[in-house]
CSV table of C-alpha atoms and ligand atoms in Angstrom, one decimal:
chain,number,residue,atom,x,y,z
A,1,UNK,CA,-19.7,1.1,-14.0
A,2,UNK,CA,-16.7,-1.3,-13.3
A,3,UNK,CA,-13.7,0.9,-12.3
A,4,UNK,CA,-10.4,0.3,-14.1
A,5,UNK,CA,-8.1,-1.9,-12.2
A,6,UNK,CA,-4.2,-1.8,-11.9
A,7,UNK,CA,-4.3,-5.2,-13.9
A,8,UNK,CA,-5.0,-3.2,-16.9
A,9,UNK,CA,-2.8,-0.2,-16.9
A,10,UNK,CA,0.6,-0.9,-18.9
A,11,UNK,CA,3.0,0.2,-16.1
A,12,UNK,CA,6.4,0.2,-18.5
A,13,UNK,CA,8.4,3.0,-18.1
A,14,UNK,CA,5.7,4.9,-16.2
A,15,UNK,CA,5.9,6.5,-12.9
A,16,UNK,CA,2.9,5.4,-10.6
A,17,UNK,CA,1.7,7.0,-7.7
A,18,UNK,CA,0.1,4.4,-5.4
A,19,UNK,CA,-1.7,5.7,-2.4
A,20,UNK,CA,-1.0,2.7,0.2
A,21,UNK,CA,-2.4,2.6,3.7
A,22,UNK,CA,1.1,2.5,6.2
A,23,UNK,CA,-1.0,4.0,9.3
A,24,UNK,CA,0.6,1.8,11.2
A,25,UNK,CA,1.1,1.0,14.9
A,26,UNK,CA,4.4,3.2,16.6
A,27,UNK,CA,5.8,2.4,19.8
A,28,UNK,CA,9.3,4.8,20.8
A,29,UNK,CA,9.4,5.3,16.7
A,30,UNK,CA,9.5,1.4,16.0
A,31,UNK,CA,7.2,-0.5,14.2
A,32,UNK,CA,4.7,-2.8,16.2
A,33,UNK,CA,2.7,-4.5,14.1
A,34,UNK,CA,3.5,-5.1,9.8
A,35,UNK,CA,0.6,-6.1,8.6
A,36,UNK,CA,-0.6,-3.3,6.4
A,37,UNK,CA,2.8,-2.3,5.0
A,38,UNK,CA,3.0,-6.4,4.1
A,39,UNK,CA,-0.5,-6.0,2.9
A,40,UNK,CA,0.4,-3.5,0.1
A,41,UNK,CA,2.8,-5.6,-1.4
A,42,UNK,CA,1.0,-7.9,-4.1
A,43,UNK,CA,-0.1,-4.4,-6.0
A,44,UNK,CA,3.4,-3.0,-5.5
A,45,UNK,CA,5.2,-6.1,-6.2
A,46,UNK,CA,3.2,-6.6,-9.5
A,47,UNK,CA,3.9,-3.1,-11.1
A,48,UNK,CA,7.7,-3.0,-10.0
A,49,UNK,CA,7.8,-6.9,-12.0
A,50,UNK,CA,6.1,-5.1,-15.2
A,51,UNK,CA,9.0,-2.0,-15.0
A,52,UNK,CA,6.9,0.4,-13.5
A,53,UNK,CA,8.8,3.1,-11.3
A,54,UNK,CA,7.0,3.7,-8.1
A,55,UNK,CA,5.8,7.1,-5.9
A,56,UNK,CA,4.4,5.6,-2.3
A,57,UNK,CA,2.1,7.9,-0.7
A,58,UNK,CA,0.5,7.0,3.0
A,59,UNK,CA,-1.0,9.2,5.9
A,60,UNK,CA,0.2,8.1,9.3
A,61,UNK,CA,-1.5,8.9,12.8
A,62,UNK,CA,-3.4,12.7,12.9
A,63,UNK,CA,-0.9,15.3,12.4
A,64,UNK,CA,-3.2,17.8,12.1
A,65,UNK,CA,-1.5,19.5,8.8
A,66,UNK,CA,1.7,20.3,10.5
A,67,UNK,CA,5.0,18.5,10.0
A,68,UNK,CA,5.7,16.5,13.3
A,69,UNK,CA,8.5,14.4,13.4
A,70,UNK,CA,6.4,11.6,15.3
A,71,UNK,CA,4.7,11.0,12.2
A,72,UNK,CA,6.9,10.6,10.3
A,73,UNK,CA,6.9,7.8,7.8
A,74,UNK,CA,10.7,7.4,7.6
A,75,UNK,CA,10.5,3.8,10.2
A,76,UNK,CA,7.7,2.5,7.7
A,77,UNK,CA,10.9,3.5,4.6
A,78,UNK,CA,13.1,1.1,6.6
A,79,UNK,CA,10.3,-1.7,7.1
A,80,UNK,CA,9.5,-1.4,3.3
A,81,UNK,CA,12.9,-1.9,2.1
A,82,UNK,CA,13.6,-4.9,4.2
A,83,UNK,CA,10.4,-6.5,3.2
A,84,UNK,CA,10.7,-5.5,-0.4
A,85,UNK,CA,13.7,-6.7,-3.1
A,86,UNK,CA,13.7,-3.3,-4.4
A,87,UNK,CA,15.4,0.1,-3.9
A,88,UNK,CA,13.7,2.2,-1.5
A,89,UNK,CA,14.1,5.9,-1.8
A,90,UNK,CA,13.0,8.5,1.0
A,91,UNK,CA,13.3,12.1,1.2
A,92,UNK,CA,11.5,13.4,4.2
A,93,UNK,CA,9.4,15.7,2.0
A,94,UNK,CA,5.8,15.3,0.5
A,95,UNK,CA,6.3,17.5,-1.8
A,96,UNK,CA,8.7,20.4,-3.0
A,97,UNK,CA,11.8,20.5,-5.8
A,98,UNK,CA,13.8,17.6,-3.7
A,99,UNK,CA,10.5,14.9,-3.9
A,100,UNK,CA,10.1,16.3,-7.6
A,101,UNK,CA,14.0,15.3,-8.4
A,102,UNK,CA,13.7,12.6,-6.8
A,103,UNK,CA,10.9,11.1,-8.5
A,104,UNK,CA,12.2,12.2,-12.1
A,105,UNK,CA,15.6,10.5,-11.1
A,106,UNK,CA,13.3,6.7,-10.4
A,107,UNK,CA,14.9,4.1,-12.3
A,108,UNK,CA,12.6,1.0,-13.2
A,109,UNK,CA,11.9,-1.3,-10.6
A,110,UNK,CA,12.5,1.5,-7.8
A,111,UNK,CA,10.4,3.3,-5.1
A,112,UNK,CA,9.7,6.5,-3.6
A,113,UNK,CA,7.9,6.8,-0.4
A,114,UNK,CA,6.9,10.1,0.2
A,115,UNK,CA,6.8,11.9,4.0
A,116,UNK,CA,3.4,12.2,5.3
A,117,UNK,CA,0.7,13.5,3.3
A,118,UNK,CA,-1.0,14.7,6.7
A,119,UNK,CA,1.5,17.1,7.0
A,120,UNK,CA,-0.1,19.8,5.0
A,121,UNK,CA,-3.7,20.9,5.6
A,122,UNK,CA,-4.3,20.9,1.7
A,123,UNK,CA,-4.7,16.7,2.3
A,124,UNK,CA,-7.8,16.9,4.1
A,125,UNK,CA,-9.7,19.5,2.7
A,126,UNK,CA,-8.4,18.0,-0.8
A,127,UNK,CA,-7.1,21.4,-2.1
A,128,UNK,CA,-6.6,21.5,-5.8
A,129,UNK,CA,-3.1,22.9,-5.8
A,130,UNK,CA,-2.0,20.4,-3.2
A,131,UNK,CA,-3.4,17.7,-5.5
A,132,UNK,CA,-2.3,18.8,-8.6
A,133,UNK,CA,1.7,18.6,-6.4
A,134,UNK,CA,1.3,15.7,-5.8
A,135,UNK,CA,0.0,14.6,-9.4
A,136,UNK,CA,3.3,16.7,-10.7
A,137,UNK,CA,4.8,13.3,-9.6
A,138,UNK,CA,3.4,10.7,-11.6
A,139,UNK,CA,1.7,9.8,-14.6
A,140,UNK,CA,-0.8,7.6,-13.0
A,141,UNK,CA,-2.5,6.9,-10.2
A,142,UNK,CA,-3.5,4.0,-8.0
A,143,UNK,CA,-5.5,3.7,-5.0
A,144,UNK,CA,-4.9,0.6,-2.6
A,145,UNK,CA,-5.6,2.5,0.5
A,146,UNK,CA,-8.9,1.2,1.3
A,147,UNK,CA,-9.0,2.2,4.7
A,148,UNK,CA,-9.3,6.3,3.8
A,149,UNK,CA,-11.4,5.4,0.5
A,150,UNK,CA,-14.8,7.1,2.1
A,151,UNK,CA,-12.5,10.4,2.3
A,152,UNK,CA,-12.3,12.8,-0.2
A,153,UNK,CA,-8.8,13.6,0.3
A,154,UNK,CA,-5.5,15.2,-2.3
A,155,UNK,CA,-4.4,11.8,-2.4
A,156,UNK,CA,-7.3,9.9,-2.3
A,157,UNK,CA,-9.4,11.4,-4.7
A,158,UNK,CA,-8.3,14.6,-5.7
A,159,UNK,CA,-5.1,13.6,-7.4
A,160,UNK,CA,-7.0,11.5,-10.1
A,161,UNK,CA,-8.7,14.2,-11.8
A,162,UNK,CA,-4.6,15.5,-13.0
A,163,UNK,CA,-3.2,12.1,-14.0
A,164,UNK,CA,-3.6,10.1,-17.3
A,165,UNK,CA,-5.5,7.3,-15.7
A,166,UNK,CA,-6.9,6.4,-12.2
A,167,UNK,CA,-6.9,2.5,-11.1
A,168,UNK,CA,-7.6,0.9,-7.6
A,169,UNK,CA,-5.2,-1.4,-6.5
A,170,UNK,CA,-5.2,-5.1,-5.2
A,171,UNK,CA,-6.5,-4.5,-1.9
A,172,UNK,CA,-9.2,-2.3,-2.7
A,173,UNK,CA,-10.3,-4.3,-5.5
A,174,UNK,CA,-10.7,-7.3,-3.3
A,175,UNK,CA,-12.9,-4.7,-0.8
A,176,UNK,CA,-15.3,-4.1,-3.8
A,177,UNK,CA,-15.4,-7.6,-4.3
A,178,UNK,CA,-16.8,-9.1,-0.8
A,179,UNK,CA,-18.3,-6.1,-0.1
A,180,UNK,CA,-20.2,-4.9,-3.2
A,181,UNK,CA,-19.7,-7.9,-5.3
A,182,UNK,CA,-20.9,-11.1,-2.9
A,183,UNK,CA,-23.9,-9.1,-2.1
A,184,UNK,CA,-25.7,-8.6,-5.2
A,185,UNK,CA,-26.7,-12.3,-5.9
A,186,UNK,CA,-25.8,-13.5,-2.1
A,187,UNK,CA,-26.4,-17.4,-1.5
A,188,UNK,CA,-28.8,-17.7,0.9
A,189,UNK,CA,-29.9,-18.0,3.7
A,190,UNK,CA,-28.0,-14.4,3.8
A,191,UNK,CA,-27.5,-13.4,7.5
A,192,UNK,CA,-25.8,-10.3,8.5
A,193,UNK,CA,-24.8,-10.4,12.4
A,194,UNK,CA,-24.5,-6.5,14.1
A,195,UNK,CA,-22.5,-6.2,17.3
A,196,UNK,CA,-20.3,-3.6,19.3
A,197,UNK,CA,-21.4,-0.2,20.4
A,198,UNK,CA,-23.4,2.9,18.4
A,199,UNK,CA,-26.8,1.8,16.6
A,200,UNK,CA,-26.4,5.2,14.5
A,201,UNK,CA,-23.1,4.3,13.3
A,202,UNK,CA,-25.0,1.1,11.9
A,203,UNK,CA,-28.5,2.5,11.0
A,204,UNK,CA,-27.2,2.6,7.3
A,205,UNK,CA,-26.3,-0.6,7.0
A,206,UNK,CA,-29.4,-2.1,8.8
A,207,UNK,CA,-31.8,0.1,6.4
A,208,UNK,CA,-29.3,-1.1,3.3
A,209,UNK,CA,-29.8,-4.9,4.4
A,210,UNK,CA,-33.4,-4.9,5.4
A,211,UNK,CA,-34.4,-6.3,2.4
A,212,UNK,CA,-31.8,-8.2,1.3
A,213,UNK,CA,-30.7,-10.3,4.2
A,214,UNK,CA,-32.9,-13.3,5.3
A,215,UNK,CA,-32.2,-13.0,8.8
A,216,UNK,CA,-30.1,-9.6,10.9
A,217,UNK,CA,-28.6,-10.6,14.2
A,218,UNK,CA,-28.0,-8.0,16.8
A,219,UNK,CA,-25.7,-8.3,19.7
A,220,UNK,CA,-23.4,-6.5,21.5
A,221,UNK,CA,-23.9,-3.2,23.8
A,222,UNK,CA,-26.3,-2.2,20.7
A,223,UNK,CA,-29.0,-4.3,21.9
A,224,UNK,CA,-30.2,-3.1,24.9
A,225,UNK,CA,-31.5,0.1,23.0
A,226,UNK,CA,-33.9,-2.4,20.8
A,227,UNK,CA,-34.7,-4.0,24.7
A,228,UNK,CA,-35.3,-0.8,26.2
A,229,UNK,CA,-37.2,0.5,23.3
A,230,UNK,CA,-39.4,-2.9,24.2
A,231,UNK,CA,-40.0,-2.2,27.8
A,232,UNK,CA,-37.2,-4.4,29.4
A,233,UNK,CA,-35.5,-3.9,32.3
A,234,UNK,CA,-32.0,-3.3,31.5
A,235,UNK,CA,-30.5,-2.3,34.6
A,236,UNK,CA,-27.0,-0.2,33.7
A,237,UNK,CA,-26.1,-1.4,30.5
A,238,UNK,CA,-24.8,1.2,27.9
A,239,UNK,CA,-27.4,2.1,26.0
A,240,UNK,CA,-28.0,5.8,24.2
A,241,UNK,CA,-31.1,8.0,25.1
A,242,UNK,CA,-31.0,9.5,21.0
A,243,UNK,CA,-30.9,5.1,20.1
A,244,UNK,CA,-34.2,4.4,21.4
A,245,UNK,CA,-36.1,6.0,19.2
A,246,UNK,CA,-34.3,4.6,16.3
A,247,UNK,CA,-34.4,1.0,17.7
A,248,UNK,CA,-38.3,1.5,17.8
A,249,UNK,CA,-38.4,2.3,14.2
A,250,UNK,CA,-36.1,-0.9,13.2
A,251,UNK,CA,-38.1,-3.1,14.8
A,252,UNK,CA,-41.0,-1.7,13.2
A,253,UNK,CA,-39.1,-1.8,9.7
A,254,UNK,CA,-38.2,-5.4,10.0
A,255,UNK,CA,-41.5,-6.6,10.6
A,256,UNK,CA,-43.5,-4.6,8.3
A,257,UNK,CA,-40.8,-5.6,5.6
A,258,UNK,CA,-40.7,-9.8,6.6
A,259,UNK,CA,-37.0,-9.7,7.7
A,260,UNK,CA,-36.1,-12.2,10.3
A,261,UNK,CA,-34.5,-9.6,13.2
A,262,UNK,CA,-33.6,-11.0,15.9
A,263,UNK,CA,-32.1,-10.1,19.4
A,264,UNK,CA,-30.3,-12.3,21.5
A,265,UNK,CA,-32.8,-14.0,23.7
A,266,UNK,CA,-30.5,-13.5,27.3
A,267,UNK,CA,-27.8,-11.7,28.4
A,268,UNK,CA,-24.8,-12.5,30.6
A,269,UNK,CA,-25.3,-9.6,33.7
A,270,UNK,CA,-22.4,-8.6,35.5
A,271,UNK,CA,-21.9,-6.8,38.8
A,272,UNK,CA,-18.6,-5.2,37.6
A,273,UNK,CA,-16.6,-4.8,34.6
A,274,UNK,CA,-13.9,-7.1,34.8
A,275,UNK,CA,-12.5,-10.4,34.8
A,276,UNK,CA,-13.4,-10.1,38.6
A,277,UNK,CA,-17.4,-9.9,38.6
A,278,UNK,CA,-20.0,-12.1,39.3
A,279,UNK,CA,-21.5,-13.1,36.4
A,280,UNK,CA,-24.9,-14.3,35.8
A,281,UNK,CA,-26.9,-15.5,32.4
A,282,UNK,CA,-30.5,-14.2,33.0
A,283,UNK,CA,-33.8,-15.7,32.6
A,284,UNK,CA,-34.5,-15.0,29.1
A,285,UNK,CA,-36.1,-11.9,27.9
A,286,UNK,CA,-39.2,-13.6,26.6
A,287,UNK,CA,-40.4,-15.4,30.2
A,288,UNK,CA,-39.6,-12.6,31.5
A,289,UNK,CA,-36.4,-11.9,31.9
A,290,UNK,CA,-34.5,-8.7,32.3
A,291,UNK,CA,-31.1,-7.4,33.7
A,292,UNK,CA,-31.4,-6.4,37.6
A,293,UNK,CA,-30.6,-3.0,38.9
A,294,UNK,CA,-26.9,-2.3,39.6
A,295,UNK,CA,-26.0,-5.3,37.1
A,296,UNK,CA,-25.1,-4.2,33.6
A,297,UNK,CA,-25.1,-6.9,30.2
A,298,UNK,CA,-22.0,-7.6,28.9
A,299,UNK,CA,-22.6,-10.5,26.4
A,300,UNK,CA,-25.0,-12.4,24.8
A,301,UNK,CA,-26.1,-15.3,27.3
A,302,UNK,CA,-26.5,-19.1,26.3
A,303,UNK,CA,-29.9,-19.4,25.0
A,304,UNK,CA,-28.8,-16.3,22.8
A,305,UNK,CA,-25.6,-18.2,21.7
A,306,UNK,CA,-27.2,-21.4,20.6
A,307,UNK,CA,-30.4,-19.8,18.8
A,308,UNK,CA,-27.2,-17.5,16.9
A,309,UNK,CA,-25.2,-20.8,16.5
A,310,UNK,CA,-27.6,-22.8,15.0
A,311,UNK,CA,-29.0,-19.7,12.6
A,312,UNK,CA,-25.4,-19.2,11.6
A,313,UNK,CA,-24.1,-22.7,11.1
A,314,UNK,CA,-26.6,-23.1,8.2
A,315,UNK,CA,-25.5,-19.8,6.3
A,316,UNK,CA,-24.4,-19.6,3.4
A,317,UNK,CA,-23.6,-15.8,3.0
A,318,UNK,CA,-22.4,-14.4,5.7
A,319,UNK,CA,-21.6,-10.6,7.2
A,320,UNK,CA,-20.5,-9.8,10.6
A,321,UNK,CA,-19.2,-6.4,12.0
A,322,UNK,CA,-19.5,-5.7,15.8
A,323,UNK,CA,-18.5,-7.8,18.4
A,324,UNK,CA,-21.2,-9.5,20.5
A,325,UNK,CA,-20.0,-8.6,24.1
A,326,UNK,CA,-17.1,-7.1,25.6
A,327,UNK,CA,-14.1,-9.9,24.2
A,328,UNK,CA,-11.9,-7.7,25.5
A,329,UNK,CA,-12.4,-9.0,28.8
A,330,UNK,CA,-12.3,-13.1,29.1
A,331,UNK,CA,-15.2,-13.0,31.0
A,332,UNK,CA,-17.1,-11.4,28.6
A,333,UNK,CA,-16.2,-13.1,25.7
A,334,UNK,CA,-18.1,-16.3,25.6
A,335,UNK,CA,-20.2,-14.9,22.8
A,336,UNK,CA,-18.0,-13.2,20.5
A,337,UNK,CA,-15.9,-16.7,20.6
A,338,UNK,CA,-18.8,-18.5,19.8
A,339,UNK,CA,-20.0,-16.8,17.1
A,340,UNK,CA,-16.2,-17.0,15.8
A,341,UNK,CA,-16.0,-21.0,16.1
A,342,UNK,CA,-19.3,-21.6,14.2
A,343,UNK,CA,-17.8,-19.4,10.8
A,344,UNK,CA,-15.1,-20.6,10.8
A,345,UNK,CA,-16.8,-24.5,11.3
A,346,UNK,CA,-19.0,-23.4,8.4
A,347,UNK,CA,-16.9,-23.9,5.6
A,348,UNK,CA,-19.8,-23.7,3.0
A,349,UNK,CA,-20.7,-20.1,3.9
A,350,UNK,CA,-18.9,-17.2,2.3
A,351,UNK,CA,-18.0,-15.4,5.3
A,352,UNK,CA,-16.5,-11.7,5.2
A,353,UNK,CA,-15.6,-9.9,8.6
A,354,UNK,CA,-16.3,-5.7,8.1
A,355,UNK,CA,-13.5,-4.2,9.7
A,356,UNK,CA,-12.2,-2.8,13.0
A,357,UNK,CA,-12.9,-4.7,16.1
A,358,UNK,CA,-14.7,-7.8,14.3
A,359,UNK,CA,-11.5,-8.4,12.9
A,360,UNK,CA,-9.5,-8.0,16.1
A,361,UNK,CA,-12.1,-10.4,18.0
A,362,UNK,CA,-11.7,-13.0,15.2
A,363,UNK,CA,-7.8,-12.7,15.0
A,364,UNK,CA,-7.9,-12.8,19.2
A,365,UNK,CA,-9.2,-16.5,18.6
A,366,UNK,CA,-6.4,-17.3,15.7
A,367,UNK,CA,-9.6,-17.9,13.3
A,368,UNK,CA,-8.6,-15.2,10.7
A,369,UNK,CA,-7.6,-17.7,8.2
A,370,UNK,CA,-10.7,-19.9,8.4
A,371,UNK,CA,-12.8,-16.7,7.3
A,372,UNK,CA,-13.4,-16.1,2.7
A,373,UNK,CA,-12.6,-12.3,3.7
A,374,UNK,CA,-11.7,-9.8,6.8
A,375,UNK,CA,-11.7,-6.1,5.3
A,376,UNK,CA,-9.1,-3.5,6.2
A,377,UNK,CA,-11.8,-0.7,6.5
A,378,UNK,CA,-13.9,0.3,9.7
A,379,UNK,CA,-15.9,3.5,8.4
A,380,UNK,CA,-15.1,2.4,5.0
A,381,UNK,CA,-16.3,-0.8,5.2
A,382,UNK,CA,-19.9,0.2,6.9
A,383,UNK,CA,-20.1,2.9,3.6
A,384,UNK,CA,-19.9,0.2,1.3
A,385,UNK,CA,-22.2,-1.9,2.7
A,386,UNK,CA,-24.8,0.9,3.5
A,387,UNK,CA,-24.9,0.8,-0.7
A,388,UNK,CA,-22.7,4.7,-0.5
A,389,UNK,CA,-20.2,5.2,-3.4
A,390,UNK,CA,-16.7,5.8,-1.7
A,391,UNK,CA,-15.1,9.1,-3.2
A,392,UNK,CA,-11.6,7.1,-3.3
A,393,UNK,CA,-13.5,4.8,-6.0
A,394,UNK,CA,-16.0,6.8,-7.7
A,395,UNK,CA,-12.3,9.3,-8.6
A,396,UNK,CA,-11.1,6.0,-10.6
A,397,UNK,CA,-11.4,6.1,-14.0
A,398,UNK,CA,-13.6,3.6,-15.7
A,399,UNK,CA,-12.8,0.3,-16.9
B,401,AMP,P1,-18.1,-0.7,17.8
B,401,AMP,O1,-16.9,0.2,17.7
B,401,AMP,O2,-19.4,0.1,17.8
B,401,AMP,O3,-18.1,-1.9,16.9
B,401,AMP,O4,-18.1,-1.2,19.4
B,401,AMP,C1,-17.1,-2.1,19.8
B,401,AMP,C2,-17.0,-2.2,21.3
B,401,AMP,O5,-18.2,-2.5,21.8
B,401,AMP,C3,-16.0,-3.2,21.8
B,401,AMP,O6,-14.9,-2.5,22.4
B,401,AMP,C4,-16.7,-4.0,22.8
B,401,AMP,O7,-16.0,-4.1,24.0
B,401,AMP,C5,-17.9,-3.1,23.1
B,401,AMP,N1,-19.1,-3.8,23.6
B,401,AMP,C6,-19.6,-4.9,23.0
B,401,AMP,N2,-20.7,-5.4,23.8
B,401,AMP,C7,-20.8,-4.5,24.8
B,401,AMP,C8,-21.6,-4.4,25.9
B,401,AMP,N3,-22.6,-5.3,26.1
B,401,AMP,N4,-21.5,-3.4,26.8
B,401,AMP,C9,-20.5,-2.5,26.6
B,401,AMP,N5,-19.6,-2.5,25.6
B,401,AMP,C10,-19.8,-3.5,24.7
């Protein structure tokens, strides 16, 4: 069932709680990087311009259900109301007779951002009581906080089941959109690329896209399970003794089920990890080919990046999460560029970047505007694509 969108609510008059995502980046109590706090401003700026009067709710960093004034959203207050033509109003309280007056005393057009929601325990463990405070405060509810929507948390999902009506926010919708949406009818060829570390982080969405992807490309650290599970040497590359089995049986998946799964066919070996190693692309796997003892893979090798490349530049549908080596490190990031350069070259593609470091990799090269969609969600993203229902959207109310 569609959920109901903030498009549709008639804001007038109304005092909306919007759970936004300001986990932001804090260096000595200032603000390092903007992006999620600019981020939340279409679905903000569109209720304000219909008279709505606004409660802001956010968690910041991992206080742990205690007050601590580290965490303390009163910088993000500050950053808001210069960003934002609106009155900004702050309390330093979540909840409590001062937030309550100060939410009944909203005029239209204003804002109240509340102190940290991590700051009592009832948050996550999504404590009725604590929800049904923060509820006190509104008359609906709006989740743009895409980031925490696979938590069931007070202000998550808790809070909807007290308010009049429950709607997910610009951000979120957009989420569902790329996500969810794109993948039901995707253009083909459909090809989903899997980097970065844990194969059992990704399992889900490997088993979720076995059947609907035409080919799965796997790179990063996460491939030397699948070429240990096959017998190859991989000298001391990561790769988790509990993984191997699972590689075995997604290898076996893929072939019994026709999907195209491929892993890169050579590896750049290194004798140390940094910018100061001796590198080396080996012999690939399939002649024989296998990283030496003492020398540990750290990206994709060249055969691996143009067999990738030239999969990739005739895509139409695109997903990528995981990056294919260790970009961190400029000698390690050959791959991860590559891989970069040809989506953002292929303008035909729908291509949508699922969270965390993807989307730091892609922004490293200055490519994040040449991609259809980056999502704000690491764990969140990987839920929605596995085909899980996120609690944050399954709360909403339905359209
Ligand atoms: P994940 O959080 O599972 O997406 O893993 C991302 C991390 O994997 C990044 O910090 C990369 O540096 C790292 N990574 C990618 N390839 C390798 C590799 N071959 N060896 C070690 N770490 C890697």
């Amino acid at each position: 069932m569609p959920k109901l969108s903030f498009r549709d609510l008639k804001p007038k008059g109304k005092r909306v709680f919007v759970r936004v995502d300001y986990n932001v980046p804090l260096k000595n109590g200032e603000i390092t990087d903007d992006t999620r706090i600019r981020a939340s401003l279409p679905t903000i700026q569109d209720l304000l311009s219909r008279g709505a009067r606004l409660v802001l709710a956010s968690h910041l960093g991992r206080p742990k259900g205690e007050k601590k004034p580290e965490f303390s959203l009163a910088p993000v207050a500050k950053r808001l109301g210069e960003l934002i033509e609106a009155k900004v109003h702050f309390v330093g309280e979540t909840v409590g007779p001062e937030v309550e007056k100060a939410a009944n005393d909203l005029g239209e057009g204003e804002i109240l951002l509340l102190e940290n929601v991590r700051f009592f325990p009832g948050e996550t463990s999504n404590d009725p009581n604590f929800a049904k405070q923060l509820a006190a405060l509104a008359d609906v509810f709006v989740n743009d906080a895409f980031g925490t929507a696979h938590r069931a948390h007070a202000s998550t999902a808790g809070i909807a089941e007290h308010v009049e009506k429950a709607a997910m926010g610009s951000l979120v919708e957009k989420e569902l959109k790329y996500l969810q949406g794109e993948l039901e009818k995707p253009s083909r060829p459909f090809v989903v690329i899997l980097g970065g570390k844990k194969v059992s982080d990704k399992i889900g969405v490997i088993n979720a896209l076995l059947d609907k992807a035409d080919t799965i490309l796997i790179g990063g650290a996460m491939q030397y399970a699948f070429r240990k599970a096959q017998g190859h040497a991989i000298g001391t590359s990561y790769a988790v003794d509990e993984d191997i089995p699972i590689a075995k049986d997604i290898l076996a998946q893929a072939e019994a089920r026709g999907t195209n799964l491929l892993l890169p066919a050579d590896s750049l070996e290194a004798d140390d990890f940094s910018n100061e190693a001796n590198t080396h692309s080996i012999t690939p796997y399939a002649d024989g080919g296998g990283i030496r003892d003492g020398w540990e893979g750290l990206d994709i090798g060249n055969h691996a990046i143009d067999e990738f490349s030239a999969i990739l530049k005739d895509a139409k549908t695109v997903i990528w999460n995981g990056p294919m080596g260790v970009f961190e490190i400029d000698a390690f990031a050959k791959g991860t560029k590559a891989i970069c350069e040809v989506l953002a070259n292929n303008t035909a593609a729908t291509t949508i970047i699922g969270g965390g470091d993807s989307v730091t990799a892609v922004n490293k090269f200055g490519l994040g505007d040449k991609m259809t969609f980056m999502s704000t969600g690491g764990g969140a993203s990987l839920e929605l694509l596995e085909g899980k229902t996120l609690p944050g959207v399954a709360a909403l109310s339905e359209a």
